[in-house]
Every structure is written in C-alpha cells, then in structure tokens.
Amino acid sequence: MPLSHDQITRFLESVHPYDALPADVLDEVARQIEVWEVDEDYPVYDLGHKLPGVFVIYEGQVEITDENDEVVSHLGLRNSFGERGLLKNGKAATKARAHTPSVLIVLPPELVRELINEHDVVSKFFDRSRGGRSGPQSLATSAIDVLMAHNPATCPPATTVRDAARLMRDKGISSLCVTEAEGLVGIATLRDISGKFVADAMPADTPISQIMTPNPTTLSPSDIGSDVLHVMMERGIGHIPICEGGRLVGVVTQTDLTHYQAVNSAELVRRIAHADNAEVMAKVTAEIPQLLVQLVAGGNRHEIVTRLITDIADTATRRLLSLAEAELGPPPVPYLWLACGSQGRQEQTGVSDQDNCLILDDAVTEDDMAYFTQLAKYVSDGLDTCGYFYCPGDMMATNPRWCQPQHVWRDYFKGWIAKPNPEAQMLASVMFDLRPIGGAFELFADLQADTLNAANSNSIFVAHMIGNSLKHTPPLGLLRGFATIRSGEHRNTLDLKHNGVVPVVDLARIYSLQGKLPEANTRARLKAAEAAGVLSPSGARDLLDAYDLIAETRLEHQVALVKSGEKPDNYLPPTNLSDFERSHLRDAFVVVKTMQSAVGHGKGMLG
C-alpha cells in the first residue's frame, strides 16, 4: 500500500516527537523517509547488521528478540525501534521480525542525527538517560504544588463566625477559604476573627462574609516559592489561596513554609535520634511522604532520595536498639543487628516493610537467648509503630531462625550454597543483601567475605541463583509494549516494584556474586561489576540508564499519589503516561529483558 506524502505527514503528526516539529520541518521529514511493506516473518534486521535508520510502525506488528532469540518485546502502531543500536554504533543491538504483514516508516540515519542536533524535543526523546535533573532546589525555587496544603478547608459565606472558629479549632488550622459554587470568594483567618469579630464585639450570628478578606490575592500551582515569599512580604499577609482554572486547589501559609524548611532528612534524623519512645518517632516518620515529595520535586536523583529515606530507618533502628538496652540492661554478649531487603540495599521509598536479623557472638548461651528475644521484639514492634510494618514472610529478628550465633549463620550460608533448593535460593537472595545497622560490625566482616568466596566458587549455586533471578521479568507485551496486571485490585497497572526495579536488583545481585563484590546497593553493584569486568562498559551504561528511568518513574508515581492525598504504592496505570514516557519506559524494559537473557545464557556481559 504505497503511502502518499499527505498520509505520511498526517501519521507523523500523531507520533511523538515528530508531532512537536514545525510544519515545514515535518513536511521535509516526510519527503526523506522510506516506506517498507513487509510480509509476515520478514527479517527487518538481524543482530549486528548495519541499520538503515529508525523504524516507526505504520501498520502491523513487529517482534523484537535478543541474541539468544528470546522475545523481548512485541511492538505495534506508532511504536519505534532500532534507535538504540543506531545511536550507539549504527549496528542493531537486537533482531526485528515482522510478526504480521506490516508497513514500516524508516527515517534515515542522517535525518535522525540532524533532527537530534537541531530540535531539543527530538534530542530529549532519543536521550534514554535521566541526566536532566538540575539538582537540589531551595524553598524559593520549589514549585508551589510542593509547598501548599492540598484540599484546603472551606465554608460558604453564610457560615457564622462562631462555627468557622470551631471548624478551625477542630482541624488545627489558622484560616478558612470561603467558597460559593466552587469558586473562591474570600479567606478568613484567626487574625480576622480576633481583630474584627472579637475586638468589635460583633453578634454571635455574624456571617463569615462580614469579616473575611474578599477576592484575596491568589497564586497558581505552577508558581514558585519565591512568588509566595514576595507576595507575603509585599502585602503583609500570611495565607495565600492557590487556584487553577478558577478552582481552589490549595493554600499556602507561613507555617507551610516553615514546615517545608524543617522537613529535611537531617532534621528528621535529629528528632528520631533524640526521641524517647517509638510513638514520638512515629510522628517523625509520618513526615516521610512529604519528604519524598520535596526530594523528588527538588531535582534529586532516585539513589539520593532512597538513600536519605533509608537513613531515617537506620536511625530509628539504632535509636530503638539504644532504648531497648536502656530498658533491658547491657547485652550479655556482643550482637549485630542487620537489615536486608530495600533497607539493606539503601533503596527504601514511600512504601517499606521491615526485613532484619540478629547475628550473636558465639559466646552466647541458651540462657542469654531470652535477652535477645526481648530485644528483637522491642525493636521490631517499635519499627512497626513507626510505619515499617512487619514482614509478611517473617524475615525478622523476632523469628528465632533469624536470631542466631555467628557459627549458625555460617552453617546457614554453607547449606544454601551446597544445596540450592528453591527455599535456599530465596533465602540466599534476601540474605545476600544484608547490611549492618547497629552493634558489633566485626561479626559480619569475615562472614560476608567467606560467603562471597564460597558462593563464587560453586558454579551450581550461581547457576541456580541465576535461574531464581529470572523469575521477575519486565512487563513487556502487546498493548503499547506493556503487559499489565490482568485481574484483581491492581488490574490494568504495571507493578513497578516486582516487574520494574526488582529484575534489575536481581541482576545486580548476580553480578556481585560473580565478581565477589561486597556492595549491597543496586547501583553500586552495577558500577562495581563494570569496574571488575563482570559487566561491559556499554552493558553497564545501558542497564544503569534503564534502572534510573524505571526507579525514577516509580518515585514520581508515588509522589503523585502523596500529592493527591493517597498512600504511595507501586502500581502505575500506563494510561497515566504520555507517549514519550511510554516509549522510554518500554525501551528501559527491553534493555533489562535483554540483560536477563544474556545472564540466563551464561553471558554476563552485554557488548
């Protein structure tokens, strides 16, 4: 089916980033492209072949496979492919085959590079890294939607001042936005009540409309903190309603500004370190969602955000250990409290349970175990109070299995490595992410080194661990390149934890075993794997870029939920993403799938 110039132009107008090009540029692009009509099973390109350009699917479906003939993606209408290999070295990094009779649009390499060099929107689209974050921002440069209180309290104009005052008292707020037919008509503050209603001895049934400030100064969620500061100082006010499209969406007060400046990881750590009990700590950890919003909105990279949030959990754990010793007395023998899971890897987000264990000095006696049973319960209960809920799999120090002398832990690891049955693989995966938190750190140093050496030298164990690591796969499928959850509460969403970051976490753990690397953090493991030659420079770069994009997409999703007043989770509806975001996320999943295939076929490095 030969395509006319107009048909090609209209099609490109529906495909990002070409839809953002000026009309004259798009017209010239349409003149330079090629149109391929291919039959089912036609080999569009093979691995390592020189690419004729970037492909965009006009009609039909294309199957992408890796060097081991593993399917990594099925692509359909408007999906593009071939760009990763073209921009790396001009050669195909995968194989592409027409799954059905298809019509493909091909943008020649020279045209692609010209568009990248001359148009920012195209450059941004083909830049698969996440290097665009500008770095931490201050209050003055932060967007108002990060500073403001969402869903502000409101009342109609006829509300009596007395009822308005009761509402402010009950909600613990200092102002009320007065609305009528969903439109803002005024704002009343405690100062208005004391300076007008009380001072002038107005009647008890006085409506709020008589003391409010009518048609108050407002700002937009897209304005920044400096706008708030300037308006407050210039007009001598302490409350500013935030409106969008004529609709009230929030309010910013001087208290909000103070709170924003106070909510930082160092301040939360300080308050927890001086807390007298878990209930006081819980009031501090309740501010973590807001900290998450501020850190992400402030331009911090995901590994910085998760590290700072994990530091809070580490501090809470150490403080609880100190409080437990103060109550129970000094420990009978040295001990070490360790975290595994996301805390162990320093990758906690807004959703975290607790995974921990205790290694005890070998001098411990049976009589001493009662002390550590109480210690574990005190700390674990305290962490649950702080919002780090109990591990559903009971991977906690309160479980006697995970509160043992050092020699027992050595036997555990030796047994898992010698007989890597499914349970051993699961437990080893969890325990290889151990990180000391509080106590006698020397109890872990030799144990870790010896275990890594033993694991690395047992090829059967490594092979089983590789198989276990491939159980979580990226959500690649037919619908826009994604395979969403099919049923249940999270139907039609992507699980950005188990099918997003976990596959990369598992790969990094395998690389650390292959290289005998002590790092626990996923990003640190990938970098160390590259330095040790376990992972090639290009493979490391691709996987790091893919991991960064997936991890930051997950954080941005959690932030959006917090800002809308919901609890953060890991389930992202693909419909929330733009075509641009979907394309980048799909490509990131393809990279992960390709790396999984390479590891599964005994090729730890991707060239």
CSV table of C-alpha atoms in Angstrom, one decimal, residues 191-405:
chain,number,residue,atom,x,y,z
A,191,ARG,CA,-6.4,37.3,63.0
A,192,ASP,CA,-9.6,38.4,61.3
A,193,ILE,CA,-11.7,36.7,64.0
A,194,SER,CA,-9.7,38.3,66.9
A,195,GLY,CA,-9.2,41.7,65.2
A,196,LYS,CA,-12.7,42.2,63.9
A,197,PHE,CA,-15.2,39.8,65.4
A,198,VAL,CA,-13.9,39.7,69.0
A,199,ALA,CA,-12.4,43.2,69.2
A,200,ASP,CA,-15.6,44.8,67.9
A,201,ALA,CA,-17.9,42.6,69.9
A,202,MET,CA,-19.9,41.6,66.8
A,203,PRO,CA,-23.1,39.5,67.2
A,204,ALA,CA,-22.7,35.7,67.6
A,205,ASP,CA,-24.6,35.1,64.3
A,206,THR,CA,-22.3,37.3,62.2
A,207,PRO,CA,-21.6,35.6,58.9
A,208,ILE,CA,-18.0,34.9,58.0
A,209,SER,CA,-18.5,37.0,54.8
A,210,GLN,CA,-18.5,40.2,57.0
A,211,ILE,CA,-15.0,39.7,58.4
A,212,MET,CA,-13.3,37.8,55.5
A,213,THR,CA,-10.9,39.3,53.0
A,214,PRO,CA,-12.9,39.3,49.8
A,215,ASN,CA,-11.3,38.4,46.4
A,216,PRO,CA,-7.9,37.6,48.1
A,217,THR,CA,-4.6,37.5,46.3
A,218,THR,CA,-4.1,34.1,44.7
A,219,LEU,CA,-1.3,32.2,43.0
A,220,SER,CA,-1.1,29.2,40.7
A,221,PRO,CA,0.4,25.7,41.4
A,222,SER,CA,2.9,26.4,38.7
A,223,ASP,CA,4.3,29.4,40.5
A,224,ILE,CA,7.3,29.0,42.8
A,225,GLY,CA,8.3,29.6,46.4
A,226,SER,CA,9.8,33.0,45.8
A,227,ASP,CA,6.4,34.2,44.4
A,228,VAL,CA,4.9,33.2,47.8
A,229,LEU,CA,7.6,34.9,49.8
A,230,HIS,CA,7.4,38.1,47.7
A,231,VAL,CA,3.6,38.4,47.9
A,232,MET,CA,3.6,37.7,51.7
A,233,MET,CA,6.3,40.3,52.4
A,234,GLU,CA,4.9,42.9,50.0
A,235,ARG,CA,1.3,42.7,51.2
A,236,GLY,CA,1.8,41.7,54.8
A,237,ILE,CA,-0.3,38.6,54.6
A,238,GLY,CA,0.4,35.0,55.9
A,239,HIS,CA,-2.1,33.0,53.8
A,240,ILE,CA,-2.4,32.7,50.0
A,241,PRO,CA,-5.1,30.6,48.3
A,242,ILE,CA,-3.8,28.6,45.3
A,243,CYS,CA,-6.2,28.4,42.3
A,244,GLU,CA,-6.0,26.6,39.0
A,245,GLY,CA,-8.5,27.4,36.2
A,246,GLY,CA,-10.7,29.3,38.6
A,247,ARG,CA,-10.9,26.4,41.0
A,248,LEU,CA,-9.4,26.4,44.5
A,249,VAL,CA,-6.8,23.6,44.8
A,250,GLY,CA,-4.8,24.5,47.9
A,251,VAL,CA,-3.5,27.1,50.3
A,252,VAL,CA,0.0,28.2,51.4
A,253,THR,CA,0.6,29.6,54.8
A,254,GLN,CA,3.7,30.9,56.7
A,255,THR,CA,3.5,27.7,58.7
A,256,ASP,CA,3.7,25.6,55.5
A,257,LEU,CA,6.9,27.5,54.5
A,258,THR,CA,8.4,26.9,57.9
A,259,HIS,CA,7.4,23.3,57.8
A,260,TYR,CA,8.9,22.8,54.4
A,261,GLN,CA,12.3,24.2,55.5
A,262,ALA,CA,12.1,22.0,58.6
A,263,VAL,CA,11.2,18.8,56.8
A,264,ASN,CA,14.6,17.5,55.6
A,265,SER,CA,16.3,14.2,56.2
A,266,ALA,CA,18.9,15.7,58.6
A,267,GLU,CA,16.2,17.3,60.8
A,268,LEU,CA,14.1,14.1,60.8
A,269,VAL,CA,17.2,12.1,61.7
A,270,ARG,CA,18.0,14.5,64.6
A,271,ARG,CA,14.5,14.3,66.0
A,272,ILE,CA,14.4,10.5,65.9
A,273,ALA,CA,17.9,10.2,67.5
A,274,HIS,CA,16.6,12.2,70.5
A,275,ALA,CA,13.1,10.5,70.7
A,276,ASP,CA,12.2,8.9,74.0
A,277,ASN,CA,9.9,6.2,72.5
A,278,ALA,CA,8.5,4.7,69.3
A,279,GLU,CA,5.4,6.8,69.5
A,280,VAL,CA,7.4,10.0,69.3
A,281,MET,CA,9.4,8.5,66.4
A,282,ALA,CA,6.2,7.6,64.6
A,283,LYS,CA,5.2,11.3,64.5
A,284,VAL,CA,8.5,12.0,62.7
A,285,THR,CA,8.4,9.1,60.2
A,286,ALA,CA,4.8,10.2,59.4
A,287,GLU,CA,6.6,13.1,57.6
A,288,ILE,CA,8.5,10.8,55.2
A,289,PRO,CA,5.9,11.1,52.4
A,290,GLN,CA,6.2,14.8,52.4
A,291,LEU,CA,10.0,14.5,52.5
A,292,LEU,CA,9.7,12.2,49.4
A,293,VAL,CA,7.7,14.8,47.6
A,294,GLN,CA,10.2,17.5,48.4
A,295,LEU,CA,13.2,15.5,47.5
A,296,VAL,CA,11.8,14.4,44.1
A,297,ALA,CA,10.4,17.9,43.3
A,298,GLY,CA,13.8,19.3,44.3
A,299,GLY,CA,15.5,17.5,41.5
A,300,ASN,CA,17.4,14.8,43.5
A,301,ARG,CA,18.2,11.6,41.7
A,302,HIS,CA,16.4,8.4,42.8
A,303,GLU,CA,19.5,6.9,44.5
A,304,ILE,CA,19.9,10.1,46.7
A,305,VAL,CA,16.2,10.1,47.6
A,306,THR,CA,16.1,6.5,48.6
A,307,ARG,CA,19.4,6.8,50.5
A,308,LEU,CA,18.2,9.7,52.6
A,309,ILE,CA,14.9,7.9,53.3
A,310,THR,CA,16.8,4.8,54.3
A,311,ASP,CA,19.0,6.8,56.6
A,312,ILE,CA,15.8,7.6,58.6
A,313,ALA,CA,15.0,3.9,59.0
A,314,ASP,CA,18.6,3.2,60.1
A,315,THR,CA,18.5,6.0,62.7
A,316,ALA,CA,15.1,4.7,64.0
A,317,THR,CA,16.6,1.2,64.3
A,318,ARG,CA,19.7,2.3,66.2
A,319,ARG,CA,17.6,4.5,68.5
A,320,LEU,CA,15.3,1.6,69.3
A,321,LEU,CA,18.3,-0.6,70.0
A,322,SER,CA,19.6,2.0,72.5
A,323,LEU,CA,16.2,2.3,74.1
A,324,ALA,CA,15.9,-1.5,74.3
A,325,GLU,CA,19.3,-1.7,76.0
A,326,ALA,CA,18.3,1.0,78.4
A,327,GLU,CA,15.3,-1.0,79.4
A,328,LEU,CA,16.7,-4.5,79.3
A,329,GLY,CA,20.3,-3.7,80.5
A,330,PRO,CA,23.6,-4.3,78.7
A,331,PRO,CA,23.7,-7.3,76.3
A,332,PRO,CA,25.2,-10.4,77.7
A,333,VAL,CA,27.4,-10.9,74.6
A,334,PRO,CA,28.1,-8.7,71.5
A,335,TYR,CA,25.5,-8.7,68.8
A,336,LEU,CA,24.9,-7.2,65.4
A,337,TRP,CA,21.5,-6.0,64.0
A,338,LEU,CA,21.4,-6.2,60.2
A,339,ALA,CA,18.8,-5.1,57.7
A,340,CYS,CA,18.1,-6.9,54.4
A,341,GLY,CA,15.6,-6.1,51.6
A,342,SER,CA,15.3,-2.5,50.5
A,343,GLN,CA,16.7,-1.1,53.8
A,344,GLY,CA,19.7,-3.4,53.4
A,345,ARG,CA,20.3,-2.0,49.9
A,346,GLN,CA,19.6,1.6,51.0
A,347,GLU,CA,16.7,1.7,48.5
A,348,GLN,CA,13.6,2.5,50.6
A,349,THR,CA,10.8,4.6,49.1
A,350,GLY,CA,7.5,5.7,50.5
A,351,VAL,CA,6.4,2.1,50.9
A,352,SER,CA,8.5,-0.2,53.1
A,353,ASP,CA,8.2,-3.2,55.4
A,354,GLN,CA,10.9,-4.4,57.7
A,355,ASP,CA,13.4,-7.2,57.0
A,356,ASN,CA,16.1,-7.8,59.6
A,357,CYS,CA,18.1,-10.3,61.6
A,358,LEU,CA,20.5,-10.7,64.5
A,359,ILE,CA,24.0,-12.2,64.5
A,360,LEU,CA,25.1,-13.0,68.0
A,361,ASP,CA,28.6,-13.6,69.3
A,362,ASP,CA,29.4,-17.4,69.5
A,363,ALA,CA,29.9,-17.0,73.3
A,364,VAL,CA,26.1,-16.7,73.7
A,365,THR,CA,24.5,-19.3,75.9
A,366,GLU,CA,21.0,-20.7,75.9
A,367,ASP,CA,20.1,-18.6,78.9
A,368,ASP,CA,21.3,-15.4,77.1
A,369,MET,CA,18.8,-16.0,74.3
A,370,ALA,CA,15.9,-14.7,76.3
A,371,TYR,CA,17.6,-11.2,76.3
A,372,PHE,CA,17.8,-11.2,72.5
A,373,THR,CA,14.3,-12.4,72.1
A,374,GLN,CA,13.1,-9.4,74.1
A,375,LEU,CA,15.5,-7.1,72.3
A,376,ALA,CA,14.2,-8.2,68.9
A,377,LYS,CA,10.6,-7.8,69.9
A,378,TYR,CA,11.2,-4.3,71.3
A,379,VAL,CA,12.9,-3.1,68.1
A,380,SER,CA,10.6,-4.9,65.7
A,381,ASP,CA,7.5,-3.6,67.5
A,382,GLY,CA,8.9,-0.1,67.6
A,383,LEU,CA,9.6,-0.2,63.8
A,384,ASP,CA,6.1,-1.3,63.2
A,385,THR,CA,4.8,1.6,65.2
A,386,CYS,CA,7.0,3.9,63.1
A,387,GLY,CA,5.3,2.6,59.9
A,388,TYR,CA,7.8,-0.1,58.9
A,389,PHE,CA,5.2,-2.9,59.0
A,390,TYR,CA,6.0,-6.5,60.0
A,391,CYS,CA,7.5,-8.6,57.1
A,392,PRO,CA,4.7,-10.8,55.7
A,393,GLY,CA,7.3,-13.5,55.2
A,394,ASP,CA,8.5,-13.3,58.8
A,395,MET,CA,12.1,-12.4,57.8
A,396,MET,CA,12.7,-10.6,61.1
A,397,ALA,CA,14.9,-10.9,64.1
A,398,THR,CA,11.8,-11.9,66.1
A,399,ASN,CA,11.8,-15.2,64.3
A,400,PRO,CA,14.2,-17.5,66.3
A,401,ARG,CA,15.6,-18.8,62.9
A,402,TRP,CA,17.0,-15.3,62.2
A,403,CYS,CA,18.4,-14.6,65.7
A,404,GLN,CA,21.4,-16.9,65.9
A,405,PRO,CA,25.1,-17.1,66.8
